[in-house]
mmCIF file of C-alpha atoms in Angstrom:
data_model
loop_
_atom_site.group_PDB
_atom_site.id
_atom_site.type_symbol
_atom_site.label_atom_id
_atom_site.label_comp_id
_atom_site.label_asym_id
_atom_site.label_seq_id
_atom_site.Cartn_x
_atom_site.Cartn_y
_atom_site.Cartn_z
ATOM 1 C CA MET A 112 45.309 111.604 110.094
ATOM 2 C CA LYS A 113 47.386 110.740 107.050
ATOM 3 C CA THR A 114 49.545 108.339 108.686
ATOM 4 C CA PHE A 115 46.362 106.323 109.456
ATOM 5 C CA LYS A 116 45.396 106.257 105.813
ATOM 6 C CA ARG A 117 48.302 105.217 104.897
ATOM 7 C CA ILE A 118 48.228 102.293 107.229
ATOM 8 C CA ALA A 119 44.704 101.482 106.017
ATOM 9 C CA ALA A 120 45.843 101.720 102.567
ATOM 10 C CA LEU A 121 49.200 99.173 102.991
ATOM 11 C CA ALA A 122 46.443 96.566 104.936
ATOM 12 C CA MET A 123 44.219 96.923 101.883
ATOM 13 C CA ALA A 124 47.181 96.431 99.194
ATOM 14 C CA LEU A 125 48.323 93.360 101.705
ATOM 15 C CA THR A 126 44.881 91.516 102.027
ATOM 16 C CA LEU A 127 44.497 91.754 98.062
ATOM 17 C CA ALA A 128 47.627 90.344 97.691
ATOM 18 C CA LEU A 129 47.315 87.529 99.738
ATOM 19 C CA SER A 130 44.159 86.859 98.171
ATOM 20 C CA LEU A 131 45.871 86.882 94.803
ATOM 21 C CA ALA A 132 48.007 84.538 95.693
ATOM 22 C CA ALA A 133 45.749 82.198 97.062
ATOM 23 C CA CYS A 134 43.752 82.404 93.635
ATOM 24 C CA GLY A 135 47.399 81.680 92.118
ATOM 25 C CA GLY A 136 47.930 78.193 93.733
ATOM 26 C CA SER A 137 44.253 77.119 92.746
ATOM 27 C CA SER A 138 45.353 78.085 89.311
ATOM 28 C CA SER A 139 48.762 76.116 89.696
ATOM 29 C CA THR A 140 46.697 72.969 90.896
ATOM 30 C CA ALA A 141 44.535 72.898 88.423
ATOM 31 C CA ALA A 142 47.616 73.395 85.419
ATOM 32 C CA SER A 143 49.461 70.938 87.126
ATOM 33 C CA SER A 144 46.726 68.273 86.600
ATOM 34 C CA ALA A 145 46.713 68.673 82.623
ATOM 35 C CA ALA A 146 49.766 67.198 82.007
ATOM 36 C CA ALA A 147 51.209 63.938 83.773
ATOM 37 C CA SER A 148 54.868 64.218 83.406
ATOM 38 C CA THR A 149 57.710 61.421 84.826
ATOM 39 C CA ALA A 150 61.227 60.793 83.990
ATOM 40 C CA ALA A 151 62.620 57.117 84.117
ATOM 41 C CA SER A 152 65.822 56.084 85.471
ATOM 42 C CA THR A 153 69.456 57.356 84.259
ATOM 43 C CA ALA A 154 70.840 59.505 80.915
ATOM 44 C CA SER A 155 70.535 58.358 77.621
ATOM 45 C CA SER A 156 73.860 56.477 76.565
ATOM 46 C CA ALA A 157 72.983 55.892 72.978
ATOM 47 C CA PRO A 158 74.492 57.590 70.078
ATOM 48 C CA ALA A 159 71.785 59.248 68.395
ATOM 49 C CA ALA A 160 71.259 62.490 65.949
ATOM 50 C CA SER A 161 71.111 65.742 67.717
ATOM 51 C CA VAL A 162 67.763 67.698 67.187
ATOM 52 C CA GLY A 163 67.448 70.670 69.007
ATOM 53 C CA THR A 164 67.511 70.899 72.796
ATOM 54 C CA ALA A 165 66.313 68.297 75.066
ATOM 55 C CA SER A 166 64.358 69.256 78.311
ATOM 56 C CA GLY A 167 66.093 68.571 81.178
ATOM 57 C CA ASP A 168 67.772 65.478 80.645
ATOM 58 C CA ALA A 169 65.088 63.669 78.593
ATOM 59 C CA GLU A 170 65.479 63.464 75.124
ATOM 60 C CA TYR A 171 62.378 60.882 74.276
ATOM 61 C CA ALA A 172 58.203 61.971 75.219
ATOM 62 C CA VAL A 173 55.450 60.234 74.869
ATOM 63 C CA VAL A 174 52.161 62.018 74.819
ATOM 64 C CA LEU A 175 48.763 59.236 75.877
ATOM 65 C CA LYS A 176 45.507 59.685 75.907
ATOM 66 C CA VAL A 177 44.659 59.650 79.487
ATOM 67 C CA LEU A 178 46.090 58.251 82.322
ATOM 68 C CA SER A 179 42.671 57.987 84.319
ATOM 69 C CA SER A 180 42.427 54.043 83.451
ATOM 70 C CA GLN A 181 44.049 51.327 84.205
ATOM 71 C CA PHE A 182 44.892 50.585 80.521
ATOM 72 C CA TRP A 183 46.800 53.857 80.234
ATOM 73 C CA GLN A 184 48.549 53.451 83.607
ATOM 74 C CA THR A 185 49.811 50.210 82.536
ATOM 75 C CA MET A 186 51.332 51.502 79.720
ATOM 76 C CA LYS A 187 52.870 54.354 81.358
ATOM 77 C CA THR A 188 54.298 51.801 83.668
ATOM 78 C CA GLY A 189 55.893 49.575 80.524
ATOM 79 C CA ILE A 190 57.247 52.548 79.255
ATOM 80 C CA GLU A 191 59.061 53.714 82.098
ATOM 81 C CA ALA A 192 60.274 50.272 83.072
ATOM 82 C CA GLU A 193 61.455 50.196 79.335
ATOM 83 C CA ALA A 194 63.374 53.724 79.595
ATOM 84 C CA ASP A 195 65.011 51.975 82.706
ATOM 85 C CA LYS A 196 66.058 48.951 81.242
ATOM 86 C CA LEU A 197 67.655 51.348 78.092
ATOM 87 C CA GLY A 198 69.382 53.753 80.749
ATOM 88 C CA ILE A 199 67.166 56.411 79.120
ATOM 89 C CA LYS A 200 64.848 59.362 80.329
ATOM 90 C CA VAL A 201 61.577 59.844 78.969
ATOM 91 C CA ASP A 202 58.693 62.275 79.600
ATOM 92 C CA ILE A 203 54.999 61.244 79.779
ATOM 93 C CA TYR A 204 52.271 63.099 79.427
ATOM 94 C CA ALA A 205 48.500 62.680 79.380
ATOM 95 C CA ALA A 206 45.431 64.656 78.479
ATOM 96 C CA ASN A 207 42.182 65.155 81.382
ATOM 97 C CA THR A 208 40.039 63.079 79.775
ATOM 98 C CA GLU A 209 38.854 61.291 76.101
ATOM 99 C CA ASP A 210 37.460 64.286 75.528
ATOM 100 C CA ASP A 211 40.024 66.424 75.373
ATOM 101 C CA VAL A 212 41.243 66.442 72.315
ATOM 102 C CA GLU A 213 42.627 70.465 72.142
ATOM 103 C CA GLY A 214 44.406 69.554 75.505
ATOM 104 C CA GLN A 215 45.947 66.880 73.786
ATOM 105 C CA VAL A 216 47.137 68.721 70.734
ATOM 106 C CA THR A 217 48.355 71.365 73.251
ATOM 107 C CA LEU A 218 50.494 68.798 75.237
ATOM 108 C CA LEU A 219 51.939 67.800 71.840
ATOM 109 C CA GLU A 220 52.977 71.014 70.654
ATOM 110 C CA ASN A 221 54.664 71.856 73.947
ATOM 111 C CA ALA A 222 56.738 68.678 73.538
ATOM 112 C CA ILE A 223 57.679 69.642 70.277
ATOM 113 C CA SER A 224 58.709 72.868 71.343
ATOM 114 C CA LYS A 225 61.027 71.409 73.920
ATOM 115 C CA GLY A 226 63.239 69.684 71.195
ATOM 116 C CA TYR A 227 62.638 66.038 72.316
ATOM 117 C CA LYS A 228 64.515 63.851 69.621
ATOM 118 C CA ALA A 229 61.163 61.237 69.381
ATOM 119 C CA ILE A 230 57.902 61.819 70.447
ATOM 120 C CA GLY A 231 55.659 58.553 70.913
ATOM 121 C CA VAL A 232 51.829 59.345 70.385
ATOM 122 C CA ALA A 233 48.282 57.965 71.254
ATOM 123 C CA PRO A 234 45.927 60.109 69.471
ATOM 124 C CA ILE A 235 42.698 60.764 71.434
ATOM 125 C CA SER A 236 41.257 60.459 67.572
ATOM 126 C CA ASN A 237 42.852 59.504 63.965
ATOM 127 C CA VAL A 238 43.060 63.015 63.344
ATOM 128 C CA ASN A 239 43.541 65.359 66.173
ATOM 129 C CA LEU A 240 47.226 65.407 65.931
ATOM 130 C CA ASN A 241 47.983 65.409 62.670
ATOM 131 C CA ASN A 242 48.824 69.162 62.178
ATOM 132 C CA ALA A 243 50.754 69.043 65.523
ATOM 133 C CA ILE A 244 52.590 65.875 63.810
ATOM 134 C CA ALA A 245 53.271 67.542 60.685
ATOM 135 C CA ASP A 246 55.001 70.593 62.376
ATOM 136 C CA ALA A 247 57.003 67.720 63.925
ATOM 137 C CA THR A 248 58.114 66.129 60.916
ATOM 138 C CA THR A 249 59.268 69.911 60.019
ATOM 139 C CA LYS A 250 61.644 70.076 62.388
ATOM 140 C CA GLY A 251 63.178 66.523 62.236
ATOM 141 C CA ILE A 252 61.741 65.034 65.431
ATOM 142 C CA LYS A 253 60.931 61.316 64.950
ATOM 143 C CA ILE A 254 56.823 60.450 66.108
ATOM 144 C CA VAL A 255 55.486 57.133 66.615
ATOM 145 C CA ASP A 256 51.930 56.279 66.756
ATOM 146 C CA ILE A 257 50.527 53.920 69.752
ATOM 147 C CA ASP A 258 47.439 52.351 69.955
ATOM 148 C CA GLU A 259 45.448 54.626 68.035
ATOM 149 C CA LYS A 260 46.273 54.711 64.377
ATOM 150 C CA VAL A 261 46.592 58.091 62.827
ATOM 151 C CA ASP A 262 44.979 59.148 59.244
ATOM 152 C CA LEU A 263 47.734 59.007 57.138
ATOM 153 C CA ASP A 264 46.039 59.805 54.027
ATOM 154 C CA ALA A 265 45.343 63.229 56.072
ATOM 155 C CA LEU A 266 48.690 63.194 57.568
ATOM 156 C CA THR A 267 50.906 62.963 53.937
ATOM 157 C CA GLN A 268 48.396 65.950 53.069
ATOM 158 C CA LEU A 269 49.992 67.751 55.732
ATOM 159 C CA GLY A 270 53.864 67.258 54.847
ATOM 160 C CA GLY A 271 53.560 64.719 58.217
ATOM 161 C CA ALA A 272 54.936 61.419 58.830
ATOM 162 C CA VAL A 273 55.594 58.503 61.520
ATOM 163 C CA TYR A 274 58.181 56.425 61.241
ATOM 164 C CA ALA A 275 56.026 53.533 62.657
ATOM 165 C CA TYR A 276 53.114 52.219 64.150
ATOM 166 C CA VAL A 277 52.384 49.866 67.257
ATOM 167 C CA ALA A 278 49.242 48.826 68.756
ATOM 168 C CA THR A 279 47.424 45.523 69.343
ATOM 169 C CA ASP A 280 45.607 44.034 66.224
ATOM 170 C CA ASN A 281 42.034 45.442 67.738
ATOM 171 C CA VAL A 282 40.230 43.613 64.417
ATOM 172 C CA ALA A 283 41.496 40.248 66.036
ATOM 173 C CA VAL A 284 40.828 41.415 69.527
ATOM 174 C CA GLY A 285 37.037 42.271 68.355
ATOM 175 C CA LYS A 286 37.081 38.999 66.418
ATOM 176 C CA LEU A 287 38.488 36.659 69.637
ATOM 177 C CA GLY A 288 35.788 37.876 71.975
ATOM 178 C CA ALA A 289 32.507 37.747 69.592
ATOM 179 C CA ASP A 290 34.036 34.727 68.169
ATOM 180 C CA TYR A 291 34.106 33.231 72.295
ATOM 181 C CA LEU A 292 30.317 34.859 73.254
ATOM 182 C CA ALA A 293 28.893 33.226 69.898
ATOM 183 C CA LYS A 294 29.913 29.699 70.991
ATOM 184 C CA GLN A 295 28.408 30.051 74.476
ATOM 185 C CA ILE A 296 25.202 30.465 72.888
ATOM 186 C CA ASP A 297 23.227 27.309 71.705
ATOM 187 C CA ALA A 298 20.570 28.867 69.923
ATOM 188 C CA LYS A 299 21.464 31.447 67.012
ATOM 189 C CA ARG A 300 19.634 34.343 68.654
ATOM 190 C CA GLY A 301 20.458 38.012 68.854
ATOM 191 C CA ASP A 302 23.836 40.095 70.149
ATOM 192 C CA ALA A 303 24.957 43.710 69.957
ATOM 193 C CA ILE A 304 27.633 45.562 70.291
ATOM 194 C CA VAL A 305 28.934 48.656 72.618
ATOM 195 C CA GLU A 306 30.990 50.511 70.783
ATOM 196 C CA GLY A 307 33.645 53.480 72.006
ATOM 197 C CA LYS A 308 33.934 56.778 70.753
ATOM 198 C CA ALA A 309 32.688 57.232 67.334
ATOM 199 C CA GLY A 310 35.698 58.282 65.215
ATOM 200 C CA ALA A 311 38.300 55.888 67.457
ATOM 201 C CA VAL A 312 39.951 53.814 65.230
ATOM 202 C CA SER A 313 41.029 51.286 68.023
ATOM 203 C CA GLY A 314 37.283 51.197 68.865
ATOM 204 C CA GLU A 315 35.862 50.804 65.158
ATOM 205 C CA ASN A 316 38.170 47.770 64.537
ATOM 206 C CA ARG A 317 37.183 45.975 67.776
ATOM 207 C CA ARG A 318 33.696 46.478 66.767
ATOM 208 C CA ASP A 319 34.102 45.517 62.958
ATOM 209 C CA GLY A 320 36.191 42.041 64.474
ATOM 210 C CA ALA A 321 33.097 41.146 66.506
ATOM 211 C CA LYS A 322 30.810 42.014 64.055
ATOM 212 C CA ALA A 323 32.728 39.734 61.417
ATOM 213 C CA ALA A 324 32.750 36.644 64.214
ATOM 214 C CA PHE A 325 28.895 36.965 65.320
ATOM 215 C CA GLU A 326 27.996 36.843 61.218
ATOM 216 C CA ALA A 327 30.328 34.329 60.528
ATOM 217 C CA ALA A 328 28.650 31.956 64.014
ATOM 218 C CA GLY A 329 24.989 32.828 62.353
ATOM 219 C CA MET A 330 24.122 35.324 64.530
ATOM 220 C CA THR A 331 22.042 38.250 64.009
ATOM 221 C CA ILE A 332 23.549 41.935 65.327
ATOM 222 C CA VAL A 333 20.805 43.881 66.467
ATOM 223 C CA ASP A 334 22.118 46.834 67.443
ATOM 224 C CA SER A 335 25.901 48.494 67.831
ATOM 225 C CA GLN A 336 25.895 52.211 68.999
ATOM 226 C CA PRO A 337 29.090 54.066 70.978
ATOM 227 C CA ALA A 338 28.903 54.487 74.716
ATOM 228 C CA ASP A 339 32.063 56.787 74.452
ATOM 229 C CA TRP A 340 33.836 54.466 76.625
ATOM 230 C CA ASP A 341 32.121 55.520 79.469
ATOM 231 C CA ARG A 342 30.505 52.673 81.958
ATOM 232 C CA THR A 343 27.240 54.887 82.750
ATOM 233 C CA LYS A 344 26.525 55.465 79.183
ATOM 234 C CA ALA A 345 27.236 51.501 78.457
ATOM 235 C CA TYR A 346 24.628 51.001 81.635
ATOM 236 C CA ASP A 347 21.835 53.004 79.774
ATOM 237 C CA LEU A 348 22.786 51.826 76.599
ATOM 238 C CA ALA A 349 22.598 48.360 77.309
ATOM 239 C CA THR A 350 19.263 48.865 79.121
ATOM 240 C CA ASN A 351 17.939 49.827 76.250
ATOM 241 C CA TYR A 352 18.970 47.027 73.947
ATOM 242 C CA ILE A 353 17.862 44.762 76.829
ATOM 243 C CA THR A 354 14.451 46.551 76.461
ATOM 244 C CA ALA A 355 14.103 47.009 72.712
ATOM 245 C CA HIS A 356 15.427 43.169 71.972
ATOM 246 C CA PRO A 357 14.151 40.581 73.990
ATOM 247 C CA ASN A 358 16.042 37.767 72.309
ATOM 248 C CA LEU A 359 18.941 39.376 73.217
ATOM 249 C CA LYS A 360 21.777 36.787 74.149
ATOM 250 C CA ALA A 361 25.083 38.285 73.640
ATOM 251 C CA ILE A 362 27.117 41.527 73.714
ATOM 252 C CA TYR A 363 30.333 42.520 73.249
ATOM 253 C CA CYS A 364 32.447 45.530 74.487
ATOM 254 C CA CYS A 365 35.316 47.740 73.142
ATOM 255 C CA ASN A 366 36.622 48.092 76.780
ATOM 256 C CA ASP A 367 36.043 46.545 80.349
ATOM 257 C CA THR A 368 35.286 50.020 81.602
ATOM 258 C CA MET A 369 31.996 49.862 79.343
ATOM 259 C CA ALA A 370 31.505 46.015 79.987
ATOM 260 C CA MET A 371 31.402 46.059 83.740
ATOM 261 C CA GLY A 372 28.714 48.626 83.029
ATOM 262 C CA VAL A 373 26.871 46.489 80.576
ATOM 263 C CA GLN A 374 27.165 43.976 83.169
ATOM 264 C CA GLU A 375 25.587 45.645 85.862
ATOM 265 C CA ALA A 376 22.393 46.576 83.184
ATOM 266 C CA VAL A 377 22.126 42.747 82.661
ATOM 267 C CA GLU A 378 21.866 41.549 86.017
ATOM 268 C CA ALA A 379 19.219 44.544 87.060
ATOM 269 C CA SER A 380 17.657 43.023 84.203
ATOM 270 C CA GLY A 381 17.530 39.189 85.275
ATOM 271 C CA LYS A 382 18.022 37.809 81.960
ATOM 272 C CA ASP A 383 20.995 35.742 80.892
ATOM 273 C CA ILE A 384 22.913 37.721 78.378
ATOM 274 C CA LYS A 385 26.990 36.768 78.157
ATOM 275 C CA VAL A 386 28.964 39.971 78.251
ATOM 276 C CA CYS A 387 32.533 40.195 77.277
ATOM 277 C CA GLY A 388 34.664 43.010 77.503
ATOM 278 C CA THR A 389 38.057 44.119 76.066
ATOM 279 C CA ASP A 390 41.209 45.224 78.132
ATOM 280 C CA GLY A 391 41.794 42.582 80.993
ATOM 281 C CA ASN A 392 41.648 45.493 83.721
ATOM 282 C CA ASP A 393 41.766 44.020 87.393
ATOM 283 C CA ASP A 394 37.963 44.095 87.860
ATOM 284 C CA ALA A 395 37.133 43.088 84.801
ATOM 285 C CA ILE A 396 39.305 39.723 85.497
ATOM 286 C CA GLN A 397 38.176 39.075 89.172
ATOM 287 C CA SER A 398 34.010 39.211 87.199
ATOM 288 C CA VAL A 399 35.332 36.574 85.077
ATOM 289 C CA ALA A 400 36.667 34.765 88.007
ATOM 290 C CA ASP A 401 33.381 35.420 89.998
ATOM 291 C CA GLY A 402 31.295 34.363 86.851
ATOM 292 C CA LYS A 403 29.566 37.447 86.307
ATOM 293 C CA LEU A 404 31.329 38.610 83.088
ATOM 294 C CA THR A 405 31.588 36.187 80.051
ATOM 295 C CA ALA A 406 34.897 37.291 79.251
ATOM 296 C CA THR A 407 37.497 39.667 78.640
ATOM 297 C CA VAL A 408 40.125 39.852 76.052
ATOM 298 C CA ALA A 409 43.343 41.375 77.790
ATOM 299 C CA GLN A 410 45.249 43.571 75.748
ATOM 300 C CA ASP A 411 48.979 44.213 77.058
ATOM 301 C CA PRO A 412 49.398 47.765 77.042
ATOM 302 C CA ALA A 413 53.090 47.734 79.103
ATOM 303 C CA ALA A 414 54.436 45.727 75.849
ATOM 304 C CA VAL A 415 52.538 48.005 73.942
ATOM 305 C CA GLY A 416 54.701 50.795 75.584
ATOM 306 C CA ALA A 417 57.773 49.259 75.496
ATOM 307 C CA LYS A 418 57.626 48.447 71.869
ATOM 308 C CA GLY A 419 56.707 52.213 71.105
ATOM 309 C CA LEU A 420 59.675 53.445 73.382
ATOM 310 C CA ASP A 421 62.491 50.854 71.467
ATOM 311 C CA LEU A 422 60.655 52.258 68.137
ATOM 312 C CA MET A 423 61.397 55.929 69.085
ATOM 313 C CA VAL A 424 65.095 55.346 70.211
ATOM 314 C CA GLU A 425 65.740 53.067 66.847
ATOM 315 C CA ALA A 426 64.383 56.084 64.935
ATOM 316 C CA VAL A 427 66.948 58.568 66.500
ATOM 317 C CA GLN A 428 69.647 55.980 66.566
ATOM 318 C CA LYS A 429 69.042 55.361 62.510
ATOM 319 C CA ASN A 430 68.675 58.909 61.908
ATOM 320 C CA ALA A 431 65.724 57.783 59.960
ATOM 321 C CA GLU A 432 64.633 60.046 57.492
ATOM 322 C CA MET A 433 60.485 61.294 58.266
ATOM 323 C CA LYS A 434 59.192 60.816 54.880
ATOM 324 C CA PRO A 435 55.086 61.544 54.356
ATOM 325 C CA SER A 436 53.886 57.915 53.712
ATOM 326 C CA THR A 437 51.033 55.905 53.795
ATOM 327 C CA ASP A 438 52.896 52.777 54.046
ATOM 328 C CA ILE A 439 54.819 52.670 57.702
ATOM 329 C CA THR A 440 55.699 49.543 59.519
ATOM 330 C CA THR A 441 53.468 48.086 61.867
ATOM 331 C CA TYR A 442 53.792 45.968 64.845
ATOM 332 C CA GLY A 443 51.401 44.138 66.886
ATOM 333 C CA ILE A 444 50.929 42.871 69.854
ATOM 334 C CA ASP A 445 49.054 39.827 70.789
ATOM 335 C CA ALA A 446 45.825 39.511 73.163
ATOM 336 C CA ILE A 447 44.716 37.205 75.418
ATOM 337 C CA LEU A 448 41.036 35.812 75.996
ATOM 338 C CA ILE A 449 40.484 35.076 79.665
ATOM 339 C CA THR A 450 37.685 33.344 80.513
ATOM 340 C CA LYS A 451 36.492 31.668 83.750
ATOM 341 C CA ASP A 452 38.980 28.976 82.884
ATOM 342 C CA ASN A 453 41.879 30.915 83.202
ATOM 343 C CA ALA A 454 41.061 33.909 84.896
ATOM 344 C CA SER A 455 42.932 32.980 88.489
ATOM 345 C CA GLN A 456 45.765 32.860 86.665
ATOM 346 C CA TYR A 457 45.794 37.037 85.741
ATOM 347 C CA ILE A 458 44.180 38.489 89.142
ATOM 348 C CA LYS A 459 46.627 40.147 90.868
#
């Protein structure tokens, strides 16, 4: 009887162990999706000041917003290609979503603890990474700001510093798109703007550029609200715009994902409303070629990412002093207006 009880107990223990192992596998999968990490090409041959211990062979890391959109995937590809060209390795991480503010902070904190010599950051907001950047500064790690500009006033108060900032000139992007929309309309009617996420400087700059262009053209801006970079939210917002403003003739959108949702709402309404997006995503360019979207302003995220990595390497090779300052060097990457006339040149 005692032998039987021992066998039964062992069986129960084995069953429990297998159950826990299965749960652990699920947890591991979820954890691995929290950060996309990649290494590019051969080891670094460039002389550089030593800061801490690098993770594996990589001496550089980049923390992006997400990898769930074409824009960020293209930036990742550009960074990797530049790393191949330079003969260095780079680890690339990204938050799960555009709302994963704390998750992105954790990614940067982990990268700092691994001892990379330089880290590129594309913050979800202009302040969410500031405390971690300040920590990196105290450890001598070179930080390059990519795409979303950090609040330098707030950062300097924390004792943090960035070496340089590289992005598309987003004010110029908004102006370019809105100016083209204004020229497509015969009468000076109403127009609207679909913004990105509140507090995201890149989207706010595009919005401000678009407003300036519409106002310069004598247009009446009837509404401007955020749709959080989300297609469904943009569809709902545009539907409300169209219902509330019968004379609406143009809508500028701060990214292509939202523009595609807005275009769906316009088509559902049956009205002739011109829509311009931003980013130059493949589906948006195809929509322009098909005569649906009026235009998209194409950024060059691969070039932005590549330049960011170049600046990281430069900062390490120069052993640049990371001194808190609101006056940093800014590098702008030109954008391209894609219309039906030239869309075929950009279709992949």
